[in-house]
Amino acid sequence: MKNSLDVINPGTHTLIQDAGRYGKHQLGLTTGGPMDARSHSLANLLCHNPISASALEVTLGNLEIEFHADTWVAVTGADNQININGLPQALWQTLPIRFGDRLVLGFPHRGCRNYLAVAGGLIVEEVFGSTATVVREGIGGLDGRTLQQGDQLLLGNRPEGLKPFSIAASDRPTLPEQAELRLLQTCQTEQFTAGVREQFFTNTYSLGTRMDRMGYFLEGTPLDSPPDGIVSEGTCLGAVQITPDGLPIILMRDRPTIGGYSKIGTVLSCDLDVLVQMTAGQRVRFVPTSLTEAQSLLATRRRELRRYTQAAS
Amino acid sequence: MVYFPGEGVLDWIVAADVHIRERLGKILQDTIPSYRSLLVIYHADKIGHTQMLAELRQCLEGVPQGESVLGKLVKLPVYYSAEVGIDLQRIADHTGLDVEQIVELHQGREYRVHALGFAPGFAYLGKLESALHTPRLESPRKTLAAGSVAIADDQTAVYPSVSPGGWNLLGNCPLPMLTAERMPLLRVGDRVRFYSIGRAEFRRMQKQYA
């Protein structure tokens, strides 16, 4: 019998995600992939998987699964409680699993997305080179849909001699009530007058009812006289579009790859990891950043992942 | 983002896209060609920004300009009718044309695929006769039928699958925009011609491809 897990309760919105589907924009496909990429990577590293392995993205918790394998799991992301066979366990560390164990993930206290990785990864057929689920496209994961009760997922072989470890408390996300999102000003920033840009960086926006894997529609005081739209062009992760009514949309993992709204800049991907854990009513501000700072943050992130990759080896 | 100045730059963009992908393959994450631009997304952990810009500039100089890449010609049947083209009246009111004139103008041109995006297989076609230009709806509709043929400003398109959308509907194309393997029928650079079909033919084709 092959190693597998059974979905007893699929939770509110649970998706299979690898690192994302890249190189397929030519076909009009978006990338998908984990909203909180850092937590996804760390969950995989705790299980000695490559960071691109297929894992579960559990939004708003309430997942219950039963394992048909002796293996290891790790749960990262939102502040939440998990138990295995009724016993509370810790997030952010490698946990042993015995054949028949039941794992329950609750509703998050703070934050909203958890990542559950299994040693050896989830074995899912790739579609256009990736297992990332994009519900909007009906592509990836299990027929492009969220998990359902009764689903059975195959598990990879657990590596020999796996050494369990944990992520240092200082390396876990802070899940703030308010966040500053660092914005890289890009080629279209110039289309916004200095006055409008100042207004944009002064405003505080709140997360509203429209925030999903495609984009986060922010609420707040509209900008005066936003620029007209542009000739439709490619969009990237974290791009901040300003709609004709003067409010920002931050483009996320399942974004349309072509867009006709002017973009005031791009939010750094490391700050998106913070944003995607925030919930309706919480507030954000934008602060300008530089390419130098962005590259240095990227290098820090790389060093951190390398450190935990070594911890796993 | 690389912008291409002037009119009629589509072939240049397609050529640049092919060239850049060939030359910079491994450091590229993806590229997105569109009307006037080519978005180049690179792996920031494989190359620094300054060096990437230099590579890109050098690469762009080598693009064979003026060479025509002419994509394939695809002929798409359309059932133009208020039954499926629920915005025909809105388009008529906005443009001052009658429905017959709208249909004549819409099928009277050869379009080029300028970009693919929004949804799998959604091809942005341009450019529309200026007399037909109609702005998007104030707020997009939640669901449109697959095959909906629509216009917005100077663009036209066929919605490949059921989806939300804010463009003005003038008919429906019964031909699937995605193959059984979910590959898009149209690619950037391809040429498209629409031709009018009647209700009976439309229903017959709908059944054939269902």
Coordinates of C-alpha atoms in Angstrom, one line a residue:
Chain A
M1 CA 0.0 0.0 0.0
K2 CA 1.2 3.4 -0.9
N3 CA 1.9 6.1 1.7
S4 CA -1.1 8.5 1.7
L5 CA -3.2 10.8 3.8
D6 CA -7.0 11.0 3.9
V7 CA -8.9 14.2 4.1
I8 CA -11.4 13.9 6.9
N9 CA -12.3 17.6 7.0
P10 CA -11.0 19.7 4.2
G11 CA -11.1 23.0 6.1
T12 CA -12.4 26.3 4.9
H13 CA -10.2 26.7 1.8
T14 CA -7.3 24.3 1.4
L15 CA -5.2 24.1 -1.7
I16 CA -2.2 22.1 -2.9
Q17 CA 0.7 24.5 -3.7
D18 CA 4.2 24.0 -4.9
A19 CA 6.4 27.0 -5.5
G20 CA 4.3 28.1 -8.4
R21 CA 3.9 27.8 -12.2
Y22 CA 6.6 29.7 -14.0
G23 CA 7.3 30.3 -17.7
K24 CA 3.7 29.8 -18.7
H25 CA 2.6 33.4 -19.0
Q26 CA 2.8 33.0 -22.8
L27 CA -0.3 30.7 -22.5
G28 CA -2.1 33.3 -20.4
L29 CA -1.6 31.3 -17.3
T30 CA -0.9 32.9 -13.9
T31 CA 1.7 31.6 -11.4
G32 CA -0.3 30.4 -8.4
G33 CA 1.9 29.2 -5.6
P34 CA 1.9 29.9 -1.9
M35 CA 0.6 33.3 -0.7
D36 CA 3.1 33.2 2.2
A37 CA 6.1 31.9 0.3
R38 CA 8.4 32.0 3.3
S39 CA 6.2 29.9 5.6
H40 CA 5.7 27.5 2.7
S41 CA 9.5 27.2 2.2
L42 CA 10.1 26.7 5.9
A43 CA 7.5 24.0 6.3
N44 CA 9.2 22.1 3.5
L45 CA 12.7 22.6 4.9
L46 CA 11.5 21.3 8.3
C47 CA 10.6 18.1 6.5
H48 CA 13.9 18.0 4.6
N49 CA 12.0 18.7 1.3
P50 CA 13.2 21.0 -1.5
I51 CA 11.4 24.4 -0.9
S52 CA 9.4 23.8 -4.1
A53 CA 7.8 20.6 -2.9
S54 CA 4.0 20.3 -2.9
A55 CA 2.4 21.2 0.4
L56 CA -1.0 22.3 1.7
E57 CA -2.0 25.9 2.0
V58 CA -4.7 26.0 4.6
T59 CA -6.6 29.3 4.7
L60 CA -8.7 29.8 7.9
G61 CA -7.9 26.4 9.3
N62 CA -10.3 23.6 10.3
L63 CA -8.4 20.8 8.6
E64 CA -8.5 17.2 9.8
I65 CA -6.4 14.5 8.1
E66 CA -5.5 10.9 8.8
F67 CA -2.1 9.5 7.8
H68 CA -1.5 6.1 6.2
A69 CA 2.2 6.3 6.6
D70 CA 5.0 6.6 9.2
T71 CA 6.5 9.9 8.3
W72 CA 7.1 13.5 9.5
V73 CA 5.1 16.7 9.1
A74 CA 5.5 20.4 9.9
V75 CA 3.0 23.2 10.1
T76 CA 4.0 26.9 9.8
G77 CA 2.3 30.2 9.1
A78 CA -0.6 31.7 11.1
D79 CA -0.8 31.4 14.9
N80 CA -2.9 28.3 15.3
Q81 CA -3.3 25.2 17.4
I82 CA -2.7 21.7 16.1
N83 CA -3.1 18.4 17.8
I84 CA -2.2 14.8 16.8
N85 CA -4.5 12.2 18.2
G86 CA -5.9 14.8 20.5
L87 CA -2.6 15.9 22.0
P88 CA -1.5 19.5 21.4
Q89 CA 1.7 19.9 19.3
A90 CA 3.8 22.8 18.3
L91 CA 3.9 24.7 15.0
W92 CA 7.3 25.5 13.4
Q93 CA 8.9 22.2 14.1
T94 CA 9.3 18.7 12.6
L95 CA 6.7 16.3 14.1
P96 CA 6.8 12.5 13.9
I97 CA 3.7 10.8 12.5
R98 CA 2.7 7.1 13.0
F99 CA 0.5 5.1 10.6
G100 CA -3.1 6.0 11.5
D101 CA -2.4 9.3 13.3
R102 CA -5.0 12.0 13.0
L103 CA -3.9 15.6 12.8
V104 CA -6.3 18.5 13.4
L105 CA -5.5 22.1 12.7
G106 CA -7.8 24.6 14.4
F107 CA -9.0 28.1 13.4
P108 CA -6.1 30.6 13.5
H109 CA -6.0 33.1 16.5
R110 CA -3.8 35.5 14.5
G111 CA -3.0 35.3 10.8
C112 CA -5.0 33.3 8.3
R113 CA -2.8 30.9 6.3
N114 CA -1.1 27.8 7.5
Y115 CA 1.3 25.5 5.5
L116 CA 1.4 21.8 6.1
A117 CA 4.3 19.9 4.6
V118 CA 5.0 16.2 4.7
A119 CA 8.4 14.6 4.4
G120 CA 8.9 13.5 0.8
G121 CA 6.2 16.0 -0.3
L122 CA 2.7 15.4 -1.6
I123 CA 2.7 13.4 -4.9
V124 CA 0.5 15.3 -7.3
E125 CA 0.5 15.2 -11.1
E126 CA 2.0 18.4 -12.6
V127 CA -0.1 20.5 -15.0
F128 CA 1.9 22.8 -17.2
G129 CA 5.0 22.0 -15.1
S130 CA 3.6 22.6 -11.6
T131 CA 1.1 21.3 -9.0
A132 CA 0.1 24.8 -7.9
T133 CA -3.7 25.1 -7.7
V134 CA -5.3 28.0 -9.4
V135 CA -9.1 27.7 -8.8
R136 CA -9.9 30.6 -11.2
E137 CA -8.2 28.6 -14.0
G138 CA -9.3 25.2 -12.9
I139 CA -5.7 24.1 -13.1
G140 CA -3.3 22.3 -10.8
G141 CA -3.7 20.3 -7.5
L142 CA -6.8 18.1 -7.7
D143 CA -8.6 19.2 -10.9
G144 CA -7.9 22.9 -9.9
R145 CA -10.1 22.8 -6.9
T146 CA -9.9 23.1 -3.1
L147 CA -9.6 19.9 -1.1
Q148 CA -12.8 17.9 -0.3
Q149 CA -13.8 15.4 2.3
G150 CA -12.7 12.0 1.2
D151 CA -9.8 13.1 -1.0
Q152 CA -6.7 10.9 -0.7
L153 CA -3.3 12.4 -1.3
L154 CA -0.2 10.3 -2.1
L155 CA 2.9 11.0 -0.1
G156 CA 6.5 10.8 -1.2
N157 CA 9.0 8.5 0.6
R158 CA 10.3 9.9 3.8
P159 CA 14.0 10.5 3.7
E160 CA 16.3 8.2 5.8
G161 CA 17.8 9.6 8.9
L162 CA 15.7 12.7 9.1
K163 CA 16.7 15.0 12.0
P164 CA 13.8 16.9 13.4
F165 CA 14.4 20.6 14.2
S166 CA 12.5 23.8 14.8
I167 CA 12.4 27.4 13.5
A168 CA 13.9 29.8 16.0
A169 CA 11.2 32.0 17.6
S170 CA 13.0 35.1 16.3
D171 CA 12.5 33.8 12.7
R172 CA 8.8 33.3 13.0
P173 CA 6.5 36.0 11.5
T174 CA 5.3 38.7 13.8
L175 CA 1.7 38.8 12.5
P176 CA 1.2 42.6 13.2
E177 CA -2.1 44.4 13.5
Q178 CA -0.7 47.1 11.2
A179 CA 2.0 46.7 8.6
E180 CA 4.2 48.9 6.5
L181 CA 4.5 47.7 3.0
R182 CA 7.8 48.7 1.3
L183 CA 7.0 49.9 -2.2
L184 CA 9.6 49.9 -5.0
Q185 CA 8.8 52.7 -7.3
T186 CA 8.8 51.5 -10.9
C187 CA 8.6 52.8 -14.4
Q188 CA 5.0 54.1 -14.1
T189 CA 5.4 55.9 -10.8
E190 CA 6.2 59.0 -12.8
Q191 CA 2.6 59.0 -14.2
F192 CA 1.5 60.0 -10.7
T193 CA 2.0 63.6 -9.7
A194 CA 4.2 64.4 -6.7
G195 CA 1.1 65.4 -4.8
V196 CA -0.8 62.1 -5.5
R197 CA 2.3 60.1 -4.6
E198 CA 2.6 62.0 -1.3
Q199 CA -1.1 61.4 -0.6
F200 CA -0.6 57.7 -1.4
F201 CA 2.3 57.3 1.1
T202 CA 0.4 59.4 3.8
N203 CA -2.8 57.4 3.6
T204 CA -3.6 54.5 5.8
Y205 CA -5.6 51.8 4.0
S206 CA -7.6 49.0 5.5
L207 CA -8.1 45.5 4.2
G208 CA -11.7 45.1 3.0
T209 CA -14.0 42.4 1.9
R210 CA -12.3 41.8 -1.4
M211 CA -9.0 40.1 -0.7
D212 CA -8.2 36.8 -2.3
R213 CA -5.4 35.0 -4.1
M214 CA -5.9 37.3 -7.2
G215 CA -5.6 40.6 -5.5
Y216 CA -6.1 42.7 -2.3
F217 CA -8.5 45.6 -2.9
L218 CA -7.6 48.2 -0.2
E219 CA -10.1 50.6 1.3
G220 CA -9.5 54.2 2.4
T221 CA -9.5 57.8 1.1
P222 CA -9.3 57.7 -2.7
L223 CA -6.4 59.5 -4.4
D224 CA -7.2 62.8 -6.0
S225 CA -7.1 62.7 -9.8
P226 CA -5.5 59.3 -10.4
P227 CA -4.0 58.9 -13.9
D228 CA -6.0 57.3 -16.7
G229 CA -5.5 53.7 -17.4
I230 CA -2.6 52.5 -19.6
V231 CA -2.4 50.3 -22.7
S232 CA -2.7 46.8 -21.2
E233 CA 0.6 45.3 -20.3
G234 CA 2.2 42.5 -18.2
T235 CA 1.8 42.6 -14.4
C236 CA 4.1 41.2 -11.8
L237 CA 3.6 39.8 -8.2
G238 CA 3.0 42.7 -5.8
A239 CA 2.3 45.3 -8.4
V240 CA 0.1 48.1 -6.9
Q241 CA -2.6 49.2 -9.4
I242 CA -4.6 52.3 -8.9
T243 CA -8.1 52.0 -10.2
P244 CA -10.0 54.9 -11.8
D245 CA -11.8 55.5 -8.4
G246 CA -8.4 56.2 -6.8
L247 CA -7.9 53.1 -4.7
P248 CA -5.1 50.5 -4.7
I249 CA -5.2 46.8 -5.7
I250 CA -2.2 44.7 -4.8
L251 CA -1.8 41.9 -7.3
M252 CA -1.2 38.5 -5.7
R253 CA -0.3 35.0 -6.8
D254 CA -3.4 34.3 -9.0
R255 CA -3.3 37.8 -10.6
P256 CA -4.3 38.3 -14.2
T257 CA -1.0 38.5 -16.1
I258 CA -2.2 41.5 -18.2
G259 CA -3.7 44.7 -16.7
G260 CA -4.7 48.1 -17.9
Y261 CA -4.6 50.1 -14.7
S262 CA -1.6 52.4 -13.9
K263 CA 0.8 51.0 -11.4
I264 CA 2.3 53.2 -8.7
G265 CA 4.9 50.6 -7.7
T266 CA 5.6 47.1 -6.5
V267 CA 5.4 45.8 -2.9
L268 CA 8.5 43.7 -1.9
S269 CA 7.7 40.0 -1.9
C270 CA 8.9 39.7 1.7
D271 CA 6.3 42.2 2.8
L272 CA 3.6 40.3 0.8
D273 CA 4.3 37.4 3.2
V274 CA 3.2 39.7 6.0
L275 CA 0.2 41.1 4.2
V276 CA -1.3 37.7 3.3
Q277 CA -1.5 36.8 7.0
M278 CA -3.6 39.9 7.7
T279 CA -7.3 39.9 8.0
A280 CA -10.2 42.2 7.1
G281 CA -10.2 45.5 9.0
Q282 CA -6.4 45.5 9.6
R283 CA -4.5 48.4 8.3
V284 CA -1.5 49.0 6.0
R285 CA 0.6 51.9 4.9
F286 CA 3.1 52.1 2.0
V287 CA 6.6 53.3 2.5
P288 CA 9.0 53.9 -0.3
T289 CA 12.1 51.7 -0.6
S290 CA 15.1 51.5 -2.9
L291 CA 16.4 48.8 -5.2
T292 CA 19.4 48.5 -3.0
E293 CA 17.3 47.8 0.1
A294 CA 15.1 45.3 -1.9
Q295 CA 18.2 43.4 -3.1
S296 CA 19.7 43.3 0.4
L297 CA 16.5 42.0 1.9
L298 CA 16.4 39.3 -0.8
A299 CA 20.0 38.3 0.1
T300 CA 19.0 38.1 3.8
R301 CA 16.1 35.9 2.9
R302 CA 18.4 33.6 0.8
R303 CA 20.9 33.3 3.7
E304 CA 18.1 32.4 6.1
L305 CA 16.8 29.7 3.8
R306 CA 20.3 28.4 3.3
R307 CA 20.8 28.3 7.0
Y308 CA 17.7 26.1 7.5
T309 CA 18.6 24.0 4.5
Q310 CA 21.9 23.2 6.2
A311 CA 20.0 22.6 9.5
A312 CA 18.1 19.9 7.6
S313 CA 21.2 18.2 6.2
Chain B
M1 CA 9.6 46.5 -18.6
V2 CA 10.7 47.1 -22.2
Y3 CA 8.5 49.6 -24.1
F4 CA 8.5 49.7 -27.9
P5 CA 7.9 53.1 -29.4
G6 CA 5.7 53.9 -32.4
E7 CA 2.9 52.1 -34.2
G8 CA 2.9 48.6 -35.7
V9 CA 5.5 47.2 -33.2
L10 CA 3.8 43.8 -32.6
D11 CA 6.2 41.9 -34.9
W12 CA 9.2 43.6 -33.2
I13 CA 7.9 42.6 -29.8
V14 CA 7.4 39.0 -30.8
A15 CA 10.9 38.9 -32.3
A16 CA 12.4 40.5 -29.2
D17 CA 10.5 38.0 -26.9
V18 CA 11.8 35.0 -28.9
H19 CA 15.4 36.5 -29.0
I20 CA 15.5 37.3 -25.3
R21 CA 14.1 33.8 -24.3
E22 CA 16.8 32.2 -26.5
R23 CA 19.6 34.3 -25.2
L24 CA 18.8 34.7 -21.5
G25 CA 16.9 31.5 -20.9
K26 CA 18.2 30.4 -17.6
I27 CA 18.0 33.7 -15.8
L28 CA 14.5 34.4 -16.9
Q29 CA 11.5 33.5 -14.8
D30 CA 9.0 34.5 -17.5
T31 CA 8.1 37.1 -20.1
I32 CA 4.8 38.8 -21.0
P33 CA 4.5 40.4 -24.4
S34 CA 1.7 42.9 -24.8
Y35 CA 0.5 45.8 -27.1
R36 CA 3.5 48.1 -26.7
S37 CA 5.6 46.3 -24.1
L38 CA 7.5 43.2 -23.1
L39 CA 7.7 42.5 -19.4
V40 CA 10.8 40.6 -18.5
I41 CA 10.7 38.8 -15.2
Y42 CA 14.2 37.5 -14.1
H43 CA 15.5 35.4 -11.2
A44 CA 16.9 38.1 -8.9
D45 CA 18.9 35.4 -7.1
K46 CA 20.8 34.5 -10.3
I47 CA 21.7 38.0 -11.6
G48 CA 21.9 41.5 -10.2
H49 CA 19.7 44.3 -11.5
T50 CA 22.4 46.4 -13.1
Q51 CA 23.9 43.4 -14.9
M52 CA 20.4 42.2 -16.0
L53 CA 19.7 45.6 -17.5
A54 CA 23.0 45.5 -19.4
E55 CA 22.3 42.0 -20.7
L56 CA 18.8 43.0 -21.7
R57 CA 20.1 46.1 -23.6
Q58 CA 22.7 44.1 -25.4
C59 CA 20.1 41.5 -26.2
L60 CA 17.6 44.0 -27.6
E61 CA 20.2 45.4 -30.0
G62 CA 20.5 42.0 -31.6
V63 CA 16.8 41.8 -32.3
P64 CA 16.1 41.6 -36.1
Q65 CA 13.9 44.6 -36.5
G66 CA 11.4 44.9 -39.3
E67 CA 11.4 41.2 -40.0
S68 CA 7.8 40.0 -40.2
V69 CA 6.9 37.1 -37.9
L70 CA 3.3 36.8 -39.2
G71 CA 1.5 34.3 -37.1
K72 CA -1.1 31.8 -38.3
L73 CA -4.5 33.0 -39.6
V74 CA -7.5 31.8 -37.6
K75 CA -11.0 32.3 -38.9
L76 CA -13.6 32.5 -36.1
P77 CA -17.4 32.1 -36.7
V78 CA -19.6 34.4 -34.7
Y79 CA -23.3 34.4 -34.1
Y80 CA -24.0 38.1 -33.8
S81 CA -27.4 38.5 -32.1
A82 CA -29.0 40.2 -29.1
E83 CA -29.7 36.7 -27.9
V84 CA -26.0 36.2 -27.0
G85 CA -24.6 39.6 -27.7
I86 CA -26.5 41.3 -24.8
D87 CA -24.7 44.7 -25.3
L88 CA -25.4 45.2 -29.0
Q89 CA -27.9 47.8 -28.1
R90 CA -25.5 49.5 -25.7
I91 CA -22.8 49.6 -28.4
A92 CA -25.4 51.0 -30.9
D93 CA -26.4 53.7 -28.4
H94 CA -22.8 54.6 -27.7
T95 CA -21.5 54.6 -31.3
G96 CA -24.6 55.8 -33.1
L97 CA -24.3 52.8 -35.5
D98 CA -27.1 50.3 -36.1
V99 CA -26.6 46.6 -35.4
E100 CA -25.9 45.7 -39.0
Q101 CA -23.2 48.3 -39.3
I102 CA -21.6 47.1 -36.0
V103 CA -21.4 43.6 -37.3
E104 CA -20.0 44.7 -40.7
L105 CA -17.3 46.8 -39.0
H106 CA -16.4 44.1 -36.5
Q107 CA -15.9 41.4 -39.1
G108 CA -14.5 43.7 -41.7
R109 CA -10.9 43.6 -40.4
E110 CA -8.1 41.3 -39.8
Y111 CA -7.0 41.5 -36.1
R112 CA -3.7 40.5 -34.5
V113 CA -3.3 38.8 -31.1
H114 CA -1.4 41.4 -29.1
A115 CA -1.4 39.7 -25.7
L116 CA -2.6 36.6 -23.9
G117 CA -3.8 36.8 -20.3
F118 CA -6.7 37.5 -18.0
A119 CA -7.8 33.9 -18.2
P120 CA -6.3 30.8 -19.9
G121 CA -6.5 31.3 -23.7
F122 CA -8.0 34.8 -23.5
A123 CA -6.4 36.7 -26.5
Y124 CA -6.5 40.5 -26.7
L125 CA -7.2 41.3 -30.3
G126 CA -6.6 44.7 -31.9
K127 CA -7.2 47.0 -33.2
L128 CA -10.9 47.7 -33.5
E129 CA -12.3 50.2 -36.1
S130 CA -12.4 53.5 -34.3
A131 CA -16.2 54.0 -35.0
L132 CA -16.8 50.9 -32.8
H133 CA -14.9 52.0 -29.7
T134 CA -17.1 51.5 -26.7
P135 CA -15.9 51.8 -23.1
R136 CA -16.0 48.9 -20.6
L137 CA -19.1 48.5 -18.4
E138 CA -19.1 50.6 -15.2
S139 CA -19.0 47.4 -13.2
P140 CA -18.0 43.9 -14.6
R141 CA -20.6 41.2 -14.9
K142 CA -20.1 38.2 -12.5
T143 CA -20.5 35.5 -15.2
L144 CA -20.3 35.5 -19.0
A145 CA -21.0 32.5 -21.2
A146 CA -18.0 30.8 -22.7
G147 CA -17.4 31.9 -26.3
S148 CA -18.8 35.5 -25.6
V149 CA -17.4 37.8 -28.3
A150 CA -16.8 41.3 -26.8
I151 CA -15.3 44.7 -27.4
A152 CA -13.8 47.3 -25.1
D153 CA -12.2 50.5 -26.3
D154 CA -10.0 49.6 -29.3
Q155 CA -9.8 45.8 -28.4
T156 CA -11.9 42.8 -29.1
A157 CA -11.8 39.2 -27.7
V158 CA -13.5 35.9 -27.2
Y159 CA -14.0 34.7 -23.6
P160 CA -12.6 31.1 -23.7
S161 CA -14.6 29.9 -20.6
V162 CA -17.3 31.0 -18.2
S163 CA -15.8 34.0 -16.4
P164 CA -16.5 37.4 -15.0
G165 CA -16.0 40.3 -17.5
G166 CA -16.6 44.0 -18.1
W167 CA -16.5 44.1 -21.9
N168 CA -19.5 44.7 -24.2
L169 CA -20.9 41.5 -25.7
L170 CA -21.9 41.5 -29.3
G171 CA -22.1 37.8 -30.1
N172 CA -20.8 34.3 -29.4
C173 CA -18.2 32.1 -31.1
P174 CA -19.0 28.4 -30.8
L175 CA -15.4 27.3 -31.6
P176 CA -13.4 26.4 -28.4
M177 CA -10.5 28.7 -27.6
L178 CA -8.7 25.9 -25.7
T179 CA -7.7 22.5 -27.1
A180 CA -8.4 19.3 -25.3
E181 CA -4.9 19.6 -23.7
R182 CA -6.0 23.1 -22.6
M183 CA -3.5 24.8 -24.9
P184 CA -4.7 28.1 -26.3
L185 CA -5.9 28.2 -29.9
L186 CA -4.4 31.7 -30.4
R187 CA -0.9 32.9 -29.7
V188 CA 0.6 36.4 -29.6
G189 CA 1.3 37.5 -33.2
D190 CA -1.5 35.3 -34.8
R191 CA -4.0 36.9 -37.1
V192 CA -7.8 36.6 -36.6
R193 CA -10.8 37.1 -38.9
F194 CA -14.4 36.9 -37.6
Y195 CA -17.3 35.8 -39.9
S196 CA -21.0 35.9 -39.3
I197 CA -23.0 32.7 -38.9
G198 CA -26.8 32.2 -38.4
R199 CA -28.6 30.8 -35.4
A200 CA -29.0 27.3 -36.8
E201 CA -25.3 27.0 -37.7
F202 CA -24.4 28.4 -34.3
R203 CA -26.5 25.7 -32.5
R204 CA -25.1 23.0 -34.7
M205 CA -21.5 24.0 -34.0
Q206 CA -22.2 24.4 -30.3
K207 CA -23.4 20.8 -30.2
Q208 CA -20.5 19.6 -32.3
Y209 CA -17.9 21.1 -29.9
A210 CA -19.8 20.5 -26.6

